[in-house]
Tab-separated table of C-alpha atoms in Angstrom:
chain	number	residue	atom	x	y	z
A	1	UNK	CA	3.196	-20.338	-9.944
A	2	UNK	CA	1.036	-18.295	-8.316
A	3	UNK	CA	1.558	-14.596	-9.154
A	4	UNK	CA	2.703	-11.900	-6.712
A	5	UNK	CA	-0.655	-9.973	-7.072
A	6	UNK	CA	-1.398	-8.634	-3.587
A	7	UNK	CA	-0.165	-5.656	-1.950
A	8	UNK	CA	-0.997	-6.016	1.704
A	9	UNK	CA	-1.354	-2.958	4.112
A	10	UNK	CA	-1.401	-4.772	7.479
A	11	UNK	CA	-1.159	-1.817	10.011
A	12	UNK	CA	-1.058	-4.220	13.213
A	13	UNK	CA	2.091	-4.155	15.828
A	14	UNK	CA	4.159	-7.317	15.304
A	15	UNK	CA	3.987	-7.979	18.978
A	16	UNK	CA	0.274	-7.906	19.058
A	17	UNK	CA	-0.797	-9.905	16.104
A	18	UNK	CA	2.601	-12.574	15.734
A	19	UNK	CA	0.307	-14.754	14.102
A	20	UNK	CA	-1.036	-12.462	11.714
A	21	UNK	CA	2.220	-11.475	10.598
A	22	UNK	CA	3.651	-14.791	10.403
A	23	UNK	CA	1.007	-15.962	7.790
A	24	UNK	CA	1.871	-12.717	5.755
A	25	UNK	CA	5.546	-13.668	5.666
A	26	UNK	CA	4.005	-17.572	4.807
A	27	UNK	CA	2.302	-15.760	1.934
A	28	UNK	CA	5.454	-14.370	0.486
A	29	UNK	CA	5.492	-16.242	-3.345
A	30	UNK	CA	1.705	-14.631	-3.958
A	31	UNK	CA	2.727	-10.915	-2.450
A	32	UNK	CA	3.651	-7.986	-4.497
A	33	UNK	CA	4.606	-6.218	-1.447
A	34	UNK	CA	3.487	-5.380	2.500
A	35	UNK	CA	3.122	-1.838	3.705
A	36	UNK	CA	5.377	-1.381	6.911
A	37	UNK	CA	3.372	1.474	9.067
A	38	UNK	CA	4.469	1.363	12.398
A	39	UNK	CA	2.941	4.726	13.569
A	40	UNK	CA	1.157	6.409	11.325
A	41	UNK	CA	4.304	6.227	9.305
A	42	UNK	CA	7.689	5.302	10.684
A	43	UNK	CA	7.361	7.271	13.800
A	44	UNK	CA	9.603	8.935	16.326
A	45	UNK	CA	11.681	6.347	16.793
A	46	UNK	CA	12.946	3.130	15.729
A	47	UNK	CA	10.510	-0.014	16.478
A	48	UNK	CA	12.870	-3.502	17.028
A	49	UNK	CA	9.615	-5.439	16.205
A	50	UNK	CA	9.038	-3.614	12.876
A	51	UNK	CA	12.230	-3.984	12.167
A	52	UNK	CA	12.509	-7.770	12.618
A	53	UNK	CA	9.501	-8.415	10.574
A	54	UNK	CA	10.821	-6.050	7.712
A	55	UNK	CA	13.853	-8.270	7.792
A	56	UNK	CA	11.810	-11.613	7.610
A	57	UNK	CA	9.921	-10.140	4.457
A	58	UNK	CA	12.648	-9.199	2.712
A	59	UNK	CA	14.835	-12.203	3.153
A	60	UNK	CA	11.568	-13.957	1.499
A	61	UNK	CA	11.793	-11.794	-1.277
A	62	UNK	CA	8.949	-9.696	-0.686
A	63	UNK	CA	9.268	-5.642	-1.220
A	64	UNK	CA	8.496	-3.677	2.193
A	65	UNK	CA	6.741	0.214	1.223
A	66	UNK	CA	7.406	2.431	4.148
A	67	UNK	CA	3.800	4.428	5.129
A	68	UNK	CA	3.661	8.111	4.582
A	69	UNK	CA	0.289	10.408	4.711
A	70	UNK	CA	0.787	12.909	2.422
A	71	UNK	CA	-2.311	14.462	3.088
A	72	UNK	CA	-3.497	15.373	-0.552
A	73	UNK	CA	-0.871	17.357	-0.785
A	74	UNK	CA	-1.039	19.649	2.465
A	75	UNK	CA	1.604	18.149	4.407
A	76	UNK	CA	5.011	19.693	4.358
A	77	UNK	CA	7.491	18.330	1.638
A	78	UNK	CA	9.799	17.987	4.057
A	79	UNK	CA	7.978	15.915	6.583
A	80	UNK	CA	6.845	13.735	3.883
A	81	UNK	CA	10.770	13.415	3.173
A	82	UNK	CA	11.913	13.326	6.632
A	83	UNK	CA	9.280	10.144	7.069
A	84	UNK	CA	10.962	8.104	3.673
A	85	UNK	CA	14.242	8.997	5.216
A	86	UNK	CA	13.397	7.449	8.446
A	87	UNK	CA	11.767	4.300	6.699
A	88	UNK	CA	14.737	3.627	4.769
A	89	UNK	CA	17.061	4.044	7.607
A	90	UNK	CA	15.462	2.513	10.429
A	91	UNK	CA	13.838	-0.541	8.830
A	92	UNK	CA	15.844	-0.718	5.019
A	93	UNK	CA	12.754	-0.674	3.601
A	94	UNK	CA	12.588	-1.046	-0.484
A	95	UNK	CA	9.905	1.542	-1.597
A	96	UNK	CA	7.273	3.978	-0.792
A	97	UNK	CA	3.500	3.984	0.145
A	98	UNK	CA	2.270	7.473	0.015
A	99	UNK	CA	-1.125	7.668	1.551
A	100	UNK	CA	-3.784	9.989	0.611
A	101	UNK	CA	-2.362	11.477	-2.365
A	102	UNK	CA	-3.863	13.964	-4.635
A	103	UNK	CA	-5.154	13.062	-8.317
A	104	UNK	CA	-5.738	16.251	-10.024
A	105	UNK	CA	-2.788	17.497	-12.638
A	106	UNK	CA	-2.612	21.393	-10.275
A	107	UNK	CA	-0.520	18.735	-7.703
A	108	UNK	CA	1.198	16.696	-9.623
A	109	UNK	CA	4.598	19.389	-10.005
A	110	UNK	CA	4.477	18.368	-5.682
A	111	UNK	CA	4.440	15.096	-5.994
A	112	UNK	CA	6.934	14.932	-8.622
A	113	UNK	CA	9.387	16.303	-6.111
A	114	UNK	CA	8.469	14.088	-3.705
A	115	UNK	CA	9.195	11.166	-6.183
A	116	UNK	CA	12.646	12.858	-6.931
A	117	UNK	CA	12.919	12.714	-3.102
A	118	UNK	CA	12.377	9.326	-2.711
A	119	UNK	CA	14.338	7.787	-5.739
A	120	UNK	CA	17.266	9.992	-3.753
A	121	UNK	CA	16.730	7.834	-0.134
A	122	UNK	CA	16.692	4.516	-2.364
A	123	UNK	CA	13.263	3.744	-3.223
A	124	UNK	CA	12.901	1.357	-6.020
A	125	UNK	CA	9.037	1.122	-5.943
A	126	UNK	CA	6.661	3.954	-4.885
A	127	UNK	CA	2.832	3.423	-4.650
A	128	UNK	CA	0.524	6.035	-4.773
A	129	UNK	CA	-2.402	5.727	-3.075
A	130	UNK	CA	-5.179	8.280	-4.678
A	131	UNK	CA	-7.966	5.849	-4.106
A	132	UNK	CA	-9.629	7.149	-7.285
A	133	UNK	CA	-8.534	7.716	-11.025
A	134	UNK	CA	-5.813	10.205	-10.983
A	135	UNK	CA	-4.513	12.430	-13.792
A	136	UNK	CA	-2.531	10.151	-16.407
A	137	UNK	CA	0.379	12.257	-15.608
A	138	UNK	CA	1.018	10.613	-11.975
A	139	UNK	CA	1.964	7.335	-14.056
A	140	UNK	CA	4.966	8.611	-15.245
A	141	UNK	CA	6.224	8.448	-11.569
A	142	UNK	CA	4.487	5.572	-9.656
A	143	UNK	CA	5.313	2.120	-9.965
A	144	UNK	CA	1.874	1.468	-8.577
A	145	UNK	CA	-1.397	3.779	-9.103
A	146	UNK	CA	-4.051	2.680	-6.476
A	147	UNK	CA	-6.936	3.788	-8.003
A	148	UNK	CA	-9.835	2.661	-6.124
A	149	UNK	CA	-9.888	2.458	-2.025
A	150	UNK	CA	-13.409	1.659	-0.778
A	151	UNK	CA	-16.039	-0.602	0.429
A	152	UNK	CA	-17.324	-3.902	-1.196
A	153	UNK	CA	-20.541	-2.640	-1.896
A	154	UNK	CA	-19.190	0.331	-3.663
A	155	UNK	CA	-16.537	-1.658	-5.475
A	156	UNK	CA	-19.348	-4.611	-6.515
A	157	UNK	CA	-22.178	-2.179	-7.753
A	158	UNK	CA	-20.657	0.649	-9.477
A	159	UNK	CA	-18.897	0.775	-12.661
A	160	UNK	CA	-15.172	1.426	-12.673
A	161	UNK	CA	-14.163	4.855	-13.276
A	162	UNK	CA	-12.136	5.629	-16.130
A	163	UNK	CA	-8.856	4.236	-15.809
A	164	UNK	CA	-5.485	6.588	-16.494
A	165	UNK	CA	-3.221	5.263	-19.682
A	166	UNK	CA	-0.429	3.219	-17.856
A	167	UNK	CA	2.125	3.545	-21.157
A	168	UNK	CA	5.499	2.871	-19.363
A	169	UNK	CA	4.120	-0.082	-16.901
A	170	UNK	CA	2.644	1.465	-14.299
A	171	UNK	CA	0.450	-1.015	-12.197
A	172	UNK	CA	-3.063	-0.282	-10.928
A	173	UNK	CA	-4.192	-1.484	-7.552
A	174	UNK	CA	-7.328	-1.748	-5.520
A	175	UNK	CA	-7.904	-1.748	-2.304
A	176	UNK	CA	-11.399	-3.485	-0.940
A	177	UNK	CA	-12.558	-3.599	2.568
A	178	UNK	CA	-15.610	-5.108	4.062
A	179	UNK	CA	-15.257	-8.281	1.972
A	180	UNK	CA	-17.389	-11.391	2.321
A	181	UNK	CA	-15.684	-14.722	2.466
A	182	UNK	CA	-17.706	-15.863	-0.472
A	183	UNK	CA	-16.935	-12.761	-3.081
A	184	UNK	CA	-14.255	-12.732	-5.349
A	185	UNK	CA	-12.641	-9.683	-5.451
A	186	UNK	CA	-9.752	-10.787	-7.085
A	187	UNK	CA	-11.857	-11.638	-10.348
A	188	UNK	CA	-13.246	-8.096	-10.237
A	189	UNK	CA	-9.884	-7.033	-10.194
A	190	UNK	CA	-8.326	-8.504	-12.437
A	191	UNK	CA	-11.357	-7.770	-15.016
A	192	UNK	CA	-10.857	-4.137	-13.991
A	193	UNK	CA	-7.550	-3.823	-15.042
A	194	UNK	CA	-5.776	-4.019	-11.589
A	195	UNK	CA	-2.674	-6.284	-11.177
A	196	UNK	CA	-1.962	-5.651	-7.745
A	197	UNK	CA	-4.682	-5.583	-5.057
A	198	UNK	CA	-5.933	-6.514	-1.353
A	199	UNK	CA	-9.546	-7.217	-0.258
A	200	UNK	CA	-10.288	-7.407	3.385
A	201	UNK	CA	-13.041	-8.104	5.677
A	202	UNK	CA	-12.789	-5.353	7.958
A	203	UNK	CA	-14.679	-2.294	8.259
A	204	UNK	CA	-15.054	0.714	9.952
A	205	UNK	CA	-12.332	3.435	10.749
A	206	UNK	CA	-9.883	0.599	10.972
A	207	UNK	CA	-10.270	-2.092	7.811
A	208	UNK	CA	-6.355	-2.662	7.146
A	209	UNK	CA	-6.423	-4.304	10.722
A	210	UNK	CA	-7.659	-7.365	9.168
A	211	UNK	CA	-6.192	-9.388	6.225
A	212	UNK	CA	-7.319	-11.030	3.323
A	213	UNK	CA	-9.830	-14.120	4.029
A	214	UNK	CA	-6.898	-16.669	2.135
A	215	UNK	CA	-4.080	-15.099	4.863
A	216	UNK	CA	-5.701	-15.037	7.503
A	217	UNK	CA	-3.916	-17.796	10.236
A	218	UNK	CA	-5.628	-20.857	11.178
A	219	UNK	CA	-6.960	-20.696	15.065
């Protein structure tokens, strides 16, 4: 049985990329979760296409995490909570993927308040995307900590940064883009302590509009 190790942030509309979304659903046995991002967040109104894909993922026993930007602690608490509630109400998300999360101890109290608010909306899985190793305190509130996000060349060549003490079972995740088809990012992720990962070929400003090589639909 394949382990559920893939956390896929795929930021394309289901009506524009239906084959890719079909491939994601078909990969359900391998998926730790999928990040749902209709409009750099939930948007201003429900999108039926995203509601349908969220339902298909849930039916396939895949966690659906609603994307919310936190601007490294600068975005107002109320705006983040509004996004969390919209994701839950409109798309019945299982959890939240908070992006651009600060990594310092000074910002922890802000994120602790957001975590409490997320749990209040019914969030069962909270993923924090720091993109680097955060202060260990964040492991107290998160199910998943993204401790690397960046290009394959950096991931491959640089020594891994110090990782926080997970203690209570929080999982580490690495998100890597610009990955060539002959690379083995999963092996490197395991060696660096990340039990959840995603590695895609995309580059530039929108790498998360591509899928891992193993999930790409046949043409």
